[in-house]
Backbone as JSON Lines, residues from 0, in Angstrom:
{"i":0,"aa":"X","n":[0.84,-1.19,0.0],"ca":[0.0,0.0,0.0],"c":[0.88,1.24,0.0]}
{"i":1,"aa":"X","n":[0.47,2.27,-0.7],"ca":[1.25,3.51,-0.71],"c":[1.03,4.3,0.57]}
{"i":2,"aa":"X","n":[1.93,5.22,0.83],"ca":[1.75,6.19,1.9],"c":[1.58,7.55,1.21]}
{"i":3,"aa":"X","n":[0.66,8.36,1.72],"ca":[0.36,9.66,1.13],"c":[1.05,10.74,1.96]}
{"i":4,"aa":"X","n":[1.85,11.56,1.28],"ca":[2.57,12.66,1.95],"c":[2.55,13.87,1.03]}
{"i":5,"aa":"X","n":[2.03,14.98,1.51],"ca":[2.08,16.23,0.76],"c":[1.53,16.17,-0.65]}
{"i":6,"aa":"X","n":[0.47,15.43,-0.87],"ca":[-0.13,15.36,-2.19],"c":[0.5,14.35,-3.13]}
{"i":7,"aa":"X","n":[1.43,13.55,-2.6],"ca":[2.07,12.5,-3.4],"c":[1.85,11.14,-2.75]}
{"i":8,"aa":"X","n":[1.79,10.1,-3.58],"ca":[1.73,8.73,-3.1],"c":[3.11,8.11,-3.29]}
{"i":9,"aa":"X","n":[3.65,7.49,-2.24],"ca":[4.97,6.85,-2.3],"c":[4.8,5.35,-2.09]}
{"i":10,"aa":"X","n":[5.52,4.55,-2.89],"ca":[5.37,3.1,-2.82],"c":[6.6,2.43,-3.43]}
{"i":11,"aa":"X","n":[6.81,1.18,-3.06],"ca":[7.89,0.38,-3.63],"c":[7.35,-0.54,-4.7]}
{"i":12,"aa":"X","n":[8.29,-1.16,-5.43],"ca":[7.91,-2.03,-6.54],"c":[8.84,-3.24,-6.61]}
{"i":13,"aa":"X","n":[8.35,-4.29,-7.25],"ca":[9.17,-5.49,-7.47],"c":[10.32,-5.22,-8.44]}
{"i":14,"aa":"X","n":[10.28,-4.08,-9.15],"ca":[11.37,-3.74,-10.08],"c":[12.58,-3.11,-9.38]}
{"i":15,"aa":"X","n":[12.58,-3.13,-8.04],"ca":[13.69,-2.67,-7.2],"c":[13.82,-1.14,-7.14]}
{"i":16,"aa":"X","n":[12.7,-0.45,-7.35],"ca":[12.69,1.01,-7.24],"c":[11.57,1.46,-6.3]}
{"i":17,"aa":"X","n":[11.74,2.65,-5.74],"ca":[10.71,3.33,-4.99],"c":[10.21,4.48,-5.85]}
{"i":18,"aa":"X","n":[8.92,4.76,-5.78],"ca":[8.32,5.79,-6.62],"c":[7.5,6.76,-5.8]}
{"i":19,"aa":"X","n":[7.44,7.99,-6.28],"ca":[6.51,8.99,-5.78],"c":[5.7,9.49,-6.96]}
{"i":20,"aa":"X","n":[4.38,9.51,-6.8],"ca":[3.48,9.93,-7.87],"c":[2.56,11.03,-7.35]}
{"i":21,"aa":"X","n":[2.44,12.1,-8.11],"ca":[1.54,13.2,-7.76],"c":[0.1,12.72,-7.84]}
{"i":22,"aa":"X","n":[-0.66,12.93,-6.77],"ca":[-2.07,12.53,-6.79],"c":[-2.88,13.44,-7.7]}
{"i":23,"aa":"X","n":[-2.5,14.69,-7.81],"ca":[-3.25,15.64,-8.64],"c":[-3.04,15.4,-10.12]}
{"i":24,"aa":"X","n":[-1.8,15.08,-10.51],"ca":[-1.47,14.97,-11.92],"c":[-1.25,13.54,-12.4]}
{"i":25,"aa":"X","n":[-1.06,12.61,-11.47],"ca":[-0.8,11.23,-11.85],"c":[0.57,11.01,-12.47]}
{"i":26,"aa":"X","n":[1.48,11.95,-12.29],"ca":[2.82,11.85,-12.88],"c":[3.86,11.5,-11.83]}
{"i":27,"aa":"X","n":[4.88,10.78,-12.26],"ca":[5.99,10.42,-11.39],"c":[6.76,11.69,-11.01]}
{"i":28,"aa":"X","n":[6.97,11.87,-9.71],"ca":[7.71,13.03,-9.22],"c":[9.0,12.64,-8.51]}
{"i":29,"aa":"X","n":[9.17,11.34,-8.27],"ca":[10.34,10.87,-7.51],"c":[10.58,9.41,-7.85]}
{"i":30,"aa":"X","n":[11.85,9.03,-7.96],"ca":[12.21,7.63,-8.2],"c":[13.57,7.41,-7.55]}
{"i":31,"aa":"X","n":[13.69,6.31,-6.8],"ca":[14.92,6.02,-6.08],"c":[15.2,4.52,-6.15]}
{"i":32,"aa":"X","n":[16.43,4.11,-6.47],"ca":[16.73,2.68,-6.47],"c":[16.74,2.12,-5.05]}
{"i":33,"aa":"X","n":[16.17,0.94,-4.88],"ca":[16.14,0.28,-3.58],"c":[17.17,-0.85,-3.5]}
{"i":34,"aa":"X","n":[17.61,-1.36,-4.66],"ca":[18.58,-2.43,-4.67],"c":[17.98,-3.82,-4.55]}
{"i":35,"aa":"X","n":[16.76,-3.9,-4.04],"ca":[16.04,-5.17,-3.9],"c":[14.56,-4.88,-4.12]}
{"i":36,"aa":"X","n":[13.8,-5.93,-4.39],"ca":[12.36,-5.76,-4.56],"c":[11.73,-5.21,-3.29]}
{"i":37,"aa":"X","n":[10.73,-4.38,-3.45],"ca":[10.02,-3.8,-2.32],"c":[8.54,-4.18,-2.46]}
{"i":38,"aa":"X","n":[8.06,-4.98,-1.52],"ca":[6.66,-5.4,-1.59],"c":[5.86,-4.95,-0.37]}
{"i":39,"aa":"X","n":[6.53,-4.39,0.62],"ca":[5.85,-3.91,1.82],"c":[5.39,-2.47,1.66]}
{"i":40,"aa":"X","n":[4.66,-2.01,2.65],"ca":[4.16,-0.63,2.65],"c":[5.19,0.31,3.24]}
{"i":41,"aa":"X","n":[5.2,1.52,2.73],"ca":[6.06,2.57,3.27],"c":[5.38,3.19,4.48]}
{"i":42,"aa":"X","n":[6.17,3.9,5.26],"ca":[5.67,4.68,6.39],"c":[6.31,6.06,6.32]}
{"i":43,"aa":"X","n":[5.63,7.06,6.84],"ca":[6.16,8.42,6.81],"c":[5.89,9.11,8.13]}
{"i":44,"aa":"X","n":[6.84,9.97,8.52],"ca":[6.69,10.77,9.73],"c":[7.96,11.53,10.01]}
{"i":45,"aa":"X","n":[7.82,12.66,10.69],"ca":[8.97,13.47,11.07],"c":[9.85,13.83,9.87]}
{"i":46,"aa":"X","n":[9.23,14.02,8.7],"ca":[9.97,14.4,7.5],"c":[10.74,13.28,6.85]}
{"i":47,"aa":"X","n":[10.4,12.04,7.19],"ca":[11.12,10.89,6.65],"c":[10.16,9.9,5.99]}
{"i":48,"aa":"X","n":[10.67,9.18,5.0],"ca":[9.97,8.08,4.35],"c":[10.79,6.83,4.64]}
{"i":49,"aa":"X","n":[10.15,5.8,5.2],"ca":[10.83,4.57,5.58],"c":[10.14,3.4,4.91]}
{"i":50,"aa":"X","n":[10.96,2.48,4.36],"ca":[10.4,1.29,3.72],"c":[11.44,0.17,3.78]}
{"i":51,"aa":"X","n":[10.99,-1.07,3.86],"ca":[11.88,-2.21,3.9],"c":[11.91,-2.95,2.57]}
{"i":52,"aa":"X","n":[13.04,-3.6,2.29],"ca":[13.16,-4.39,1.07],"c":[12.9,-5.86,1.39]}
{"i":53,"aa":"X","n":[12.72,-6.64,0.34],"ca":[12.38,-8.06,0.46],"c":[13.64,-8.91,0.5]}
{"i":54,"aa":"X","n":[13.54,-10.12,0.88],"ca":[14.53,-11.19,0.98],"c":[15.07,-11.32,2.4]}
{"i":55,"aa":"X","n":[15.74,-12.41,2.66],"ca":[16.27,-12.65,4.01],"c":[17.36,-11.65,4.38]}
{"i":56,"aa":"X","n":[17.98,-11.04,3.39],"ca":[19.01,-10.02,3.66],"c":[18.45,-8.62,3.42]}
{"i":57,"aa":"X","n":[17.16,-8.46,3.66],"ca":[16.48,-7.19,3.4],"c":[17.08,-6.04,4.2]}
{"i":58,"aa":"X","n":[16.76,-4.84,3.75],"ca":[17.25,-3.63,4.39],"c":[16.08,-2.71,4.7]}
{"i":59,"aa":"X","n":[16.27,-1.82,5.66],"ca":[15.32,-0.75,5.91],"c":[15.93,0.52,5.35]}
{"i":60,"aa":"X","n":[15.2,1.18,4.45],"ca":[15.67,2.39,3.8],"c":[14.95,3.58,4.39]}
{"i":61,"aa":"X","n":[15.67,4.68,4.61],"ca":[15.1,5.88,5.17],"c":[15.53,7.07,4.3]}
{"i":62,"aa":"X","n":[14.57,7.88,3.88],"ca":[14.81,9.05,3.06],"c":[14.23,10.27,3.76]}
{"i":63,"aa":"X","n":[14.93,11.38,3.68],"ca":[14.4,12.63,4.21],"c":[15.34,13.28,5.19]}
{"i":64,"aa":"X","n":[14.77,14.02,6.13],"ca":[15.53,14.81,7.1],"c":[16.47,13.94,7.91]}
{"i":65,"aa":"X","n":[17.63,14.52,8.23],"ca":[18.6,13.8,9.08],"c":[18.42,14.15,10.51]}
C-alpha cells in the first residue's frame, strides 16, 4: 500500500525502485533505487519516508531529514 505525503503517493515495486506519484497529476515526481524488490508498505513521519526491502538479507531504507 502507498503512503500519502504532501499530495504525493509513495510506494515500492518489485522492479527494485521506490516511486513517488503526484495525486493531482498522476505523474511520477520521484524515483529512487532500492537495490532489492520492495513489496511492503512505506511509512512516513517526522519528515522521513521509511520502507523495507524483500529477501532474508532485506534492508530498511530511510529518506528525508537527518
